[in-house]
mmCIF file of C-alpha atoms in Angstrom:
data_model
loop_
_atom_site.group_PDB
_atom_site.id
_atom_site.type_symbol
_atom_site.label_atom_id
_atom_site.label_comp_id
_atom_site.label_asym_id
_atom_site.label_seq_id
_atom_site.Cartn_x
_atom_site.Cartn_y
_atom_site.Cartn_z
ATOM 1 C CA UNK A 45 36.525 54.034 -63.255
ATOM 2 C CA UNK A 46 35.286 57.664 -61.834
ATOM 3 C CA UNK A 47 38.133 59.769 -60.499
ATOM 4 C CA UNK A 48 37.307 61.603 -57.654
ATOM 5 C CA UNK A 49 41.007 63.221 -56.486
ATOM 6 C CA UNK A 50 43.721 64.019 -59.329
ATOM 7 C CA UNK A 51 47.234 63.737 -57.513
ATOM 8 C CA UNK A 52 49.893 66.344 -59.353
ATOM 9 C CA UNK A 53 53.625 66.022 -59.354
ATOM 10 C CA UNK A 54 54.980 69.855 -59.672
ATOM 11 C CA UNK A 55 53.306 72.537 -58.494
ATOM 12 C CA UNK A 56 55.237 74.892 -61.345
ATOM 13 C CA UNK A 57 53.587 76.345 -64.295
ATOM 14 C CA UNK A 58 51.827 73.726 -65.984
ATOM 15 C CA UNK A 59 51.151 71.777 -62.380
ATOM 16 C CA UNK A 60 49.700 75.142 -60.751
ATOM 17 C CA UNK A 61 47.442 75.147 -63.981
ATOM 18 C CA UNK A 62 46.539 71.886 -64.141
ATOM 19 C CA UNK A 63 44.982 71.906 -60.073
ATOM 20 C CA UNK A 64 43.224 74.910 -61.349
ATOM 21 C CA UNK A 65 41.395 73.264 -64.015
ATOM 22 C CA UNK A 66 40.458 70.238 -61.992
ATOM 23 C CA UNK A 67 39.247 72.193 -59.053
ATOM 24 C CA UNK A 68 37.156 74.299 -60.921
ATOM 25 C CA UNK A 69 35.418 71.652 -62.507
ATOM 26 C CA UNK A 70 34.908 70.245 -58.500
ATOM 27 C CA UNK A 71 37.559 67.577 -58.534
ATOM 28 C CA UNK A 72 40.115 67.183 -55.559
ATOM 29 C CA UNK A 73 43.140 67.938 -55.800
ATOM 30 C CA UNK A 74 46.624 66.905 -54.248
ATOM 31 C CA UNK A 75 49.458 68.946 -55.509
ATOM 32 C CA UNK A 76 52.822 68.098 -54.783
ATOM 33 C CA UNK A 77 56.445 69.649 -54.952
ATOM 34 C CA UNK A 78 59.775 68.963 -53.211
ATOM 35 C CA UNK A 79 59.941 72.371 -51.175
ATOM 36 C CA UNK A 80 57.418 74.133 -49.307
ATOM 37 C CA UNK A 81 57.681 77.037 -51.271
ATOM 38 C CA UNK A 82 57.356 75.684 -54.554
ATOM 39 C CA UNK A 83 54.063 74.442 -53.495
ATOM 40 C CA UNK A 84 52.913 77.900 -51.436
ATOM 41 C CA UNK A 85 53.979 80.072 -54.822
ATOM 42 C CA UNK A 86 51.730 77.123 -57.115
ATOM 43 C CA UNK A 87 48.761 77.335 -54.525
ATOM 44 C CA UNK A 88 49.336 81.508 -54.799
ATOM 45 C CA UNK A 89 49.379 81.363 -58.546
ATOM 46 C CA UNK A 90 46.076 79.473 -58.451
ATOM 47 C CA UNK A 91 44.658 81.751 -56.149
ATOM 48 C CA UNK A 92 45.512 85.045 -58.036
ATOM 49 C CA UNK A 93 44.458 83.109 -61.739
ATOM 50 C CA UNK A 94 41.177 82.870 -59.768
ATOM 51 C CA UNK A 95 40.893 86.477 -58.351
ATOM 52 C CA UNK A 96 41.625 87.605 -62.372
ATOM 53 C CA UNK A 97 38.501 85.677 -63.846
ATOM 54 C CA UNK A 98 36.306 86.949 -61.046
ATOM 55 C CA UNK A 99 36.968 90.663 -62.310
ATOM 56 C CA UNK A 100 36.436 89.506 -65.938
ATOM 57 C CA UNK A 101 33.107 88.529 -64.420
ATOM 58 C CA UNK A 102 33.639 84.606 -65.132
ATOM 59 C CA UNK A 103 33.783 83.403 -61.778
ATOM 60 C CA UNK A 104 32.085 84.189 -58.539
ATOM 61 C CA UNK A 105 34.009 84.971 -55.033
ATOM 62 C CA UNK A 106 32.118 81.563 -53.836
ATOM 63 C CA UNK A 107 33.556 79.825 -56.948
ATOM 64 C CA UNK A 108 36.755 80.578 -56.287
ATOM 65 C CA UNK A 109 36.820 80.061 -52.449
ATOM 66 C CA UNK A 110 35.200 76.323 -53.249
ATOM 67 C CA UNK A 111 37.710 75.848 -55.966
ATOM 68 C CA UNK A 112 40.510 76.571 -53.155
ATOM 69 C CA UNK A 113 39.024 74.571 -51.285
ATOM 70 C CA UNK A 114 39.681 71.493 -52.882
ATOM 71 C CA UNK A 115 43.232 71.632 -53.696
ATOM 72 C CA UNK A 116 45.674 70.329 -51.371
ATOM 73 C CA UNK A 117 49.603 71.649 -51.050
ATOM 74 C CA UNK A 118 51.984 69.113 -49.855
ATOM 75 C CA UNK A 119 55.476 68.051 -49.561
ATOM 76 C CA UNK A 120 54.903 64.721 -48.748
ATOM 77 C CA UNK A 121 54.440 61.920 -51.782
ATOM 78 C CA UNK A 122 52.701 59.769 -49.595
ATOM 79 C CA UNK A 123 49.342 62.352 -49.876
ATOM 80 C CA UNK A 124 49.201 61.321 -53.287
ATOM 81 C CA UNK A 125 48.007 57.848 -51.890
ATOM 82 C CA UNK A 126 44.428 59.579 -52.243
ATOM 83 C CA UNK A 127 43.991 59.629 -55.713
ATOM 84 C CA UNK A 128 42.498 57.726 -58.740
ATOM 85 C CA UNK A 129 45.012 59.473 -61.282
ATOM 86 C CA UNK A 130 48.590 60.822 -60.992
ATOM 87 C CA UNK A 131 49.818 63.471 -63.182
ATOM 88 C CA UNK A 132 53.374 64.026 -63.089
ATOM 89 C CA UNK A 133 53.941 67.906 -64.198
ATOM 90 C CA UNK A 134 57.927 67.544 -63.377
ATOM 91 C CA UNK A 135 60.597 69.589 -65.741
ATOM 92 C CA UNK A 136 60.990 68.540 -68.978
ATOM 93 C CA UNK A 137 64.096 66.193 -68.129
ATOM 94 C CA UNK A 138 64.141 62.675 -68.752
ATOM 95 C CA UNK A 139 65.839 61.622 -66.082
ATOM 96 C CA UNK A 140 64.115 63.661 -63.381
ATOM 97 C CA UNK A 141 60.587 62.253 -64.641
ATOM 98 C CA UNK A 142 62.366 58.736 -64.551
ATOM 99 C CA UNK A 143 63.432 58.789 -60.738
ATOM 100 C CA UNK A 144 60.053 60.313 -60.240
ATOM 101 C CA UNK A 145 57.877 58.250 -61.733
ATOM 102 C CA UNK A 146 59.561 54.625 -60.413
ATOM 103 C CA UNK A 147 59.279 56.287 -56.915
ATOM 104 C CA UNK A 148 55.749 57.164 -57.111
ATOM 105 C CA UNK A 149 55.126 53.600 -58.674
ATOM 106 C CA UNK A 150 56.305 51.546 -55.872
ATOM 107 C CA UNK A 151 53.903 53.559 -53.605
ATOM 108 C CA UNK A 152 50.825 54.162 -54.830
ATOM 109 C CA UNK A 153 48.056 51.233 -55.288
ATOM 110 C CA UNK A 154 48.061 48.807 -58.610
ATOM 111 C CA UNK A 155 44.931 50.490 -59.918
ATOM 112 C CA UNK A 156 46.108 53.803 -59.825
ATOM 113 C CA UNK A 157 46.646 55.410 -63.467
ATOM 114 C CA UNK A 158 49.819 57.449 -63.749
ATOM 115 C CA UNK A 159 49.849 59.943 -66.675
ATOM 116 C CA UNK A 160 52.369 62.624 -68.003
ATOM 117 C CA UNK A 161 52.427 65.549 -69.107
ATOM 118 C CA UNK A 162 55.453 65.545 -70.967
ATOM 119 C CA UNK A 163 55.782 68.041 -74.698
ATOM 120 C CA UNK A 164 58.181 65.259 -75.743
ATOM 121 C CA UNK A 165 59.417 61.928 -74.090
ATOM 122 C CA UNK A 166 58.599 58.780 -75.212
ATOM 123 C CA UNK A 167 55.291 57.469 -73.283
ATOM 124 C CA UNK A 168 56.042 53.887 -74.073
ATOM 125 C CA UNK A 169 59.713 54.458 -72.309
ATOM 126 C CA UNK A 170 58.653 56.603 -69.043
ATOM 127 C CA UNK A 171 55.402 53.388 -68.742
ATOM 128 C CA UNK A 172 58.388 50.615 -69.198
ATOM 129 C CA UNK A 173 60.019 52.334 -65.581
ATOM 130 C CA UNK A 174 56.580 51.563 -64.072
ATOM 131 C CA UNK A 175 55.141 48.404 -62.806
ATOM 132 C CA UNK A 176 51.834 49.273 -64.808
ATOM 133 C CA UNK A 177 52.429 49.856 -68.576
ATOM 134 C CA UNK A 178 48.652 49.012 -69.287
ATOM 135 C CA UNK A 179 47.688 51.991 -66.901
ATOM 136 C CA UNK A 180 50.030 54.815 -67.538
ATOM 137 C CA UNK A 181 49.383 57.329 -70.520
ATOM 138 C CA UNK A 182 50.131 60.812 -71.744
ATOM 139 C CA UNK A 183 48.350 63.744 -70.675
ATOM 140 C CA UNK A 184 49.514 66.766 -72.553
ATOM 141 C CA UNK A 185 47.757 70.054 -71.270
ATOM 142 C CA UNK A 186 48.626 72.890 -73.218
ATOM 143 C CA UNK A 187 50.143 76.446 -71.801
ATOM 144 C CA UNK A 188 48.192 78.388 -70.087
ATOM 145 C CA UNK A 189 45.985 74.831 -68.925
ATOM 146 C CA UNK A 190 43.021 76.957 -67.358
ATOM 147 C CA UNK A 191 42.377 78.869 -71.126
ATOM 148 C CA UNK A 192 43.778 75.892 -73.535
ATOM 149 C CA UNK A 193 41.219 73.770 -74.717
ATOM 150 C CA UNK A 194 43.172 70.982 -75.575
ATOM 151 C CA UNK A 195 44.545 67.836 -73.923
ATOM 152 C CA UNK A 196 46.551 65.258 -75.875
ATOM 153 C CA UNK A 197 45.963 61.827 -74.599
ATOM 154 C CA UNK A 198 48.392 60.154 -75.546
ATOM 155 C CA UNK A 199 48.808 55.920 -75.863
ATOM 156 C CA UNK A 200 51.769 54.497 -74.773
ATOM 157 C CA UNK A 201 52.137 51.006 -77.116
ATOM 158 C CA UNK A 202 50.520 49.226 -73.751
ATOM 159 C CA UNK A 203 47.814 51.565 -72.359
ATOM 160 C CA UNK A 204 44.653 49.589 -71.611
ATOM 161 C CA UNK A 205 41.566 50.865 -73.362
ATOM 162 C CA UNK A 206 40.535 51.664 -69.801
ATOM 163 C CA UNK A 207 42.900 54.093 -68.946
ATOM 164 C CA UNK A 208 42.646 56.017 -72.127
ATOM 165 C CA UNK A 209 38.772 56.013 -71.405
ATOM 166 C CA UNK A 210 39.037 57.379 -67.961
ATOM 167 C CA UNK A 211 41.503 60.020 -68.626
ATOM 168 C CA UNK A 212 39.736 60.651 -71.476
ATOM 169 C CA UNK A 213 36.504 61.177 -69.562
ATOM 170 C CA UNK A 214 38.405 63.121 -67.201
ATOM 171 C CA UNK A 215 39.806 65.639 -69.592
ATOM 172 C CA UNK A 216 36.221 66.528 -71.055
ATOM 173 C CA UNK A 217 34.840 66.797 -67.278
ATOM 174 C CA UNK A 218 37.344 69.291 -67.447
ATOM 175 C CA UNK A 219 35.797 71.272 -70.043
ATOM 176 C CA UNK A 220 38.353 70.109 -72.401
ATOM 177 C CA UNK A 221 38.458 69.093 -75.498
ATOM 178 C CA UNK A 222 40.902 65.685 -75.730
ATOM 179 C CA UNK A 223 42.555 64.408 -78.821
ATOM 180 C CA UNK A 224 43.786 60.507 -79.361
ATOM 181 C CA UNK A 225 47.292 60.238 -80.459
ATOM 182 C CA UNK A 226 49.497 57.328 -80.774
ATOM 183 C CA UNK A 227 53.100 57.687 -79.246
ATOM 184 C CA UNK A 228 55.214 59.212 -81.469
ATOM 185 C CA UNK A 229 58.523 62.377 -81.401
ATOM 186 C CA UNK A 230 56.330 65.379 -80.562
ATOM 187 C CA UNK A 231 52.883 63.687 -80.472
ATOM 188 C CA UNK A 232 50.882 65.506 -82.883
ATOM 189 C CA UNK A 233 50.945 69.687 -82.220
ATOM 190 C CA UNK A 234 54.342 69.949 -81.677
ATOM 191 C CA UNK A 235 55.451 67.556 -84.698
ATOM 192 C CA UNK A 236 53.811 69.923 -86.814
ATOM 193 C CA UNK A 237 53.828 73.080 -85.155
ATOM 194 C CA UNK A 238 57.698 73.771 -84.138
ATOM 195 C CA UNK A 239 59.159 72.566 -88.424
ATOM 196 C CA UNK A 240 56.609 74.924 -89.287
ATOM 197 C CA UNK A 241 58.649 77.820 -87.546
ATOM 198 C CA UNK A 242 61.561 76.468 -88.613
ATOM 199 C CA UNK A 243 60.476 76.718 -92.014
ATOM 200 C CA UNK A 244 59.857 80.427 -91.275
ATOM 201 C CA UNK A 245 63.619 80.832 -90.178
ATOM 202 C CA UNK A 246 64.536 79.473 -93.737
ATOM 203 C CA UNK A 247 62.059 82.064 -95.215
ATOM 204 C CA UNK A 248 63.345 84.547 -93.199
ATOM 205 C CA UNK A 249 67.000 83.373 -93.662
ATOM 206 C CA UNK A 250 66.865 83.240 -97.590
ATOM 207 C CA UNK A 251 65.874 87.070 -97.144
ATOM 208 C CA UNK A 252 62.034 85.877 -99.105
ATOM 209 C CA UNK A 253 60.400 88.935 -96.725
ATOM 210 C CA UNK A 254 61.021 90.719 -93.510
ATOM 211 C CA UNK A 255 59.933 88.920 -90.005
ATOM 212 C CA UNK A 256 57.198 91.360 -89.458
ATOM 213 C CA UNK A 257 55.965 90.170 -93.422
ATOM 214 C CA UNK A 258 56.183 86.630 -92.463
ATOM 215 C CA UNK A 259 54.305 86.612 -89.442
ATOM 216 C CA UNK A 260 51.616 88.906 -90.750
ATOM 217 C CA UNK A 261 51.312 86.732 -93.790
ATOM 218 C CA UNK A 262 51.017 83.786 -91.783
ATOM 219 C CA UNK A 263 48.263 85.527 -89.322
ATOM 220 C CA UNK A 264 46.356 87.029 -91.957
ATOM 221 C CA UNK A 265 46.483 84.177 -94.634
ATOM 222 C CA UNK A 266 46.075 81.108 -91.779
ATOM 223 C CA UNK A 267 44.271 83.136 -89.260
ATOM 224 C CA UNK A 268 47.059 82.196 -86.783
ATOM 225 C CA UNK A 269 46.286 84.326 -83.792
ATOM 226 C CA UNK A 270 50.296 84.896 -83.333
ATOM 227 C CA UNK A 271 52.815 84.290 -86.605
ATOM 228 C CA UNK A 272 55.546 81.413 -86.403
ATOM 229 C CA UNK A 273 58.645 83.897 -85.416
ATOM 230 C CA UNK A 274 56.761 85.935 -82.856
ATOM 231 C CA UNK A 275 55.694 82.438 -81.164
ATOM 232 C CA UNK A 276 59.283 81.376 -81.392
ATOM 233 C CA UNK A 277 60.514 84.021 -79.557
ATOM 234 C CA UNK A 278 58.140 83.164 -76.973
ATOM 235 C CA UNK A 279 58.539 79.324 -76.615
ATOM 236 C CA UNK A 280 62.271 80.433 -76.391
ATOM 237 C CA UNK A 281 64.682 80.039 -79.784
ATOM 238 C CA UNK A 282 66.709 77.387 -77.993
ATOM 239 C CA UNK A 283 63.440 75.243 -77.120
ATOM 240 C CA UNK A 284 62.873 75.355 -80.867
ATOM 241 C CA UNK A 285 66.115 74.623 -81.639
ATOM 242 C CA UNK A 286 66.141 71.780 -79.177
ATOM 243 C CA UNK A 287 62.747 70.103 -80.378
ATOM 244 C CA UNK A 288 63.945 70.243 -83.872
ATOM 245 C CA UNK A 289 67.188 68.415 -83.261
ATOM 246 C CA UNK A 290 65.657 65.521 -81.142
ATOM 247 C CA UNK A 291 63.334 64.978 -84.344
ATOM 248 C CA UNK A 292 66.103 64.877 -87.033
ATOM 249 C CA UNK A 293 68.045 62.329 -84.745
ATOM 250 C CA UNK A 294 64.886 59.993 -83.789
ATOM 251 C CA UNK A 295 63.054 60.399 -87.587
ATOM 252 C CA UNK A 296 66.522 60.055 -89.267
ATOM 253 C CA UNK A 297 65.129 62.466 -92.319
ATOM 254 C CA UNK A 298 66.621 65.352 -93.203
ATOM 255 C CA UNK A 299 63.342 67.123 -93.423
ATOM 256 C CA UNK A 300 64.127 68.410 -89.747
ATOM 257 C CA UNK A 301 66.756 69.844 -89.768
ATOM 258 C CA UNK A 302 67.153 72.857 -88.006
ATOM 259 C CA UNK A 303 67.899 76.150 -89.739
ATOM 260 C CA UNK A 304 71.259 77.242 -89.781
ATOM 261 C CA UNK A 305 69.987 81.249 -89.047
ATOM 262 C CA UNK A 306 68.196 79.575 -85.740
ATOM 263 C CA UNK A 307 71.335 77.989 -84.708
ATOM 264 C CA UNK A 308 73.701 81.034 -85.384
ATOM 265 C CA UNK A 309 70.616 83.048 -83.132
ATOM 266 C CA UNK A 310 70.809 80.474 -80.360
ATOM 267 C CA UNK A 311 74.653 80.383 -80.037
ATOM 268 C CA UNK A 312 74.622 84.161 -80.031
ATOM 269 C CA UNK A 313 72.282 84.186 -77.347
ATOM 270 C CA UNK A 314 69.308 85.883 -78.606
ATOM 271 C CA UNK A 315 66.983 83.181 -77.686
ATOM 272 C CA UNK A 316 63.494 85.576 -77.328
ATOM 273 C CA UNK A 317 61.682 87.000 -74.815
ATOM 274 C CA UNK A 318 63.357 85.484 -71.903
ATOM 275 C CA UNK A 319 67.043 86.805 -73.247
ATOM 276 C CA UNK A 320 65.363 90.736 -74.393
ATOM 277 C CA UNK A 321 66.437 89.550 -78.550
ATOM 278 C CA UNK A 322 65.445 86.844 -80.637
ATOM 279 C CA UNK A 323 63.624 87.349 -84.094
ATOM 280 C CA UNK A 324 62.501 90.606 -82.547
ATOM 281 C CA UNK A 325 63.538 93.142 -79.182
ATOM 282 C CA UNK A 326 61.783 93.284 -76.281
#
């Protein structure tokens, strides 16, 4: 199965970045949201994402205007009828992608693959609300999608070796570069990823060295581009906190469980960037 026209469910952050990357690799595009503006603010985020690479000399003006071109704003779920693939890009709330995804099911063709690109909910649960188990999977496009190389495609315990091809096939067409990973509580980047900044709160916590040592030990001795408390204050301390807690509860090990000094920082409201405080001031 080719897919010519990628349908996408949110036309936020992730959604907005996601049309870019399939337009500029000449795929159609539908992108959908609930309000008009929503979907005008997504197609204007594409547009200026676009203008930015032409001045870094990575794009042409007819690049961009071609790229435009192919992506489709719309209100209405019933232009997603178009396409091949659905990727719902909704907020990360269970219950939102649920009434979502069973509404888009009932409508769209049997062949149609549905993917999502949720950080952290169950694949196998949100493909058991669908009439198609065997053709829905995870799609996991990492923030920002038009610089992030990787995709997780992720197996739900009844995805058909055909949809993980096609997807697959999809992702690369995209320039990206897909990893396989069973369904599992945070996939694979995120399960190891978010306990290893928690293990930098304990660090930090236990008074071992300052937050500036920490992260520059971890950027200069693992070549991380950012360190573990600096990224944590950009995911957002209460994200963190969040992540951690739905692990210790689904694992059952006591391996993740969330540090008490990331708790006391969350409750006091110094959750990062977003709040001015976190590990650091902004």
């Amino acid at each position: 199965m080719t897919i010519q026209t990628v349908g996408i469910i949110g036309a936020g952050t992730m959604g907005n970045g996601i049309a870019q990357a399939c337009a500029v690799a000449g795929v159609k595009v539908v992108m959908v949201d609930i309000a008009q503006a929503a979907v005008d603010k997504g197609l204007a985020t594409v547009a200026g994402s676009l203008e930015r690479l032409i001045k870094k000399d990575k794009l042409t003006a007819a690049q961009k205007d071609a790229a435009l071109a192919l992506i489709k704003g719309s209100t209405n779920y019933e232009d997603l009828k178009s396409a091949e693939l659905v990727i719902e890009a909704a907020t990360e709330n269970h219950e939102l992608k649920l009434k979502i995804l069973k509404q888009v099911d009932a409508m769209l063709a049997p062949e149609v693959i549905i993917a999502s690109n949720t950080s952290s909910i169950s694949i196998t649960q949100l493909a058991a609300a669908t009439s198609r188990p065997d053709r829905f999977i995870g799609m996991h496009f990492f923030n920002p999608v038009p610089m992030m190389a990787l995709v997780e495609i992720i197996r739900g315990y009844l995805t058909s070796d055909a949809t993980h091809d096609a997807v697959k096939a999809l992702a690369e067409r995209l320039g990206k570069s897909p990893i396989t990973v069973k369904n599992a509580p945070g996939f694979v980047v995120n399960r190891i990823l978010v306990p290893m900044i928690n293990e930098a709160f304990f660090v930090l916590a236990e008074g071992i060295a300052s937050a500036e040592d920490i992260d520059a030990g971890m950027k200069l001795g693992c070549n991380q581009p950012i360190g573990p408390l600096a990224l944590a204050d950009m995911i957002g301390l209460d994200v963190c906190l969040a992540v951690m807690e739905v692990y210790l509860e689904q694992f059952g090990d006591s391996k993740y469980r969330p540090c008490p000094l990331l708790k006391e920082m969350v409750a006091a409201g110094q959750l990062g960037r977003k709040t001015g405080r976190g590990v650091y001031t902004y």
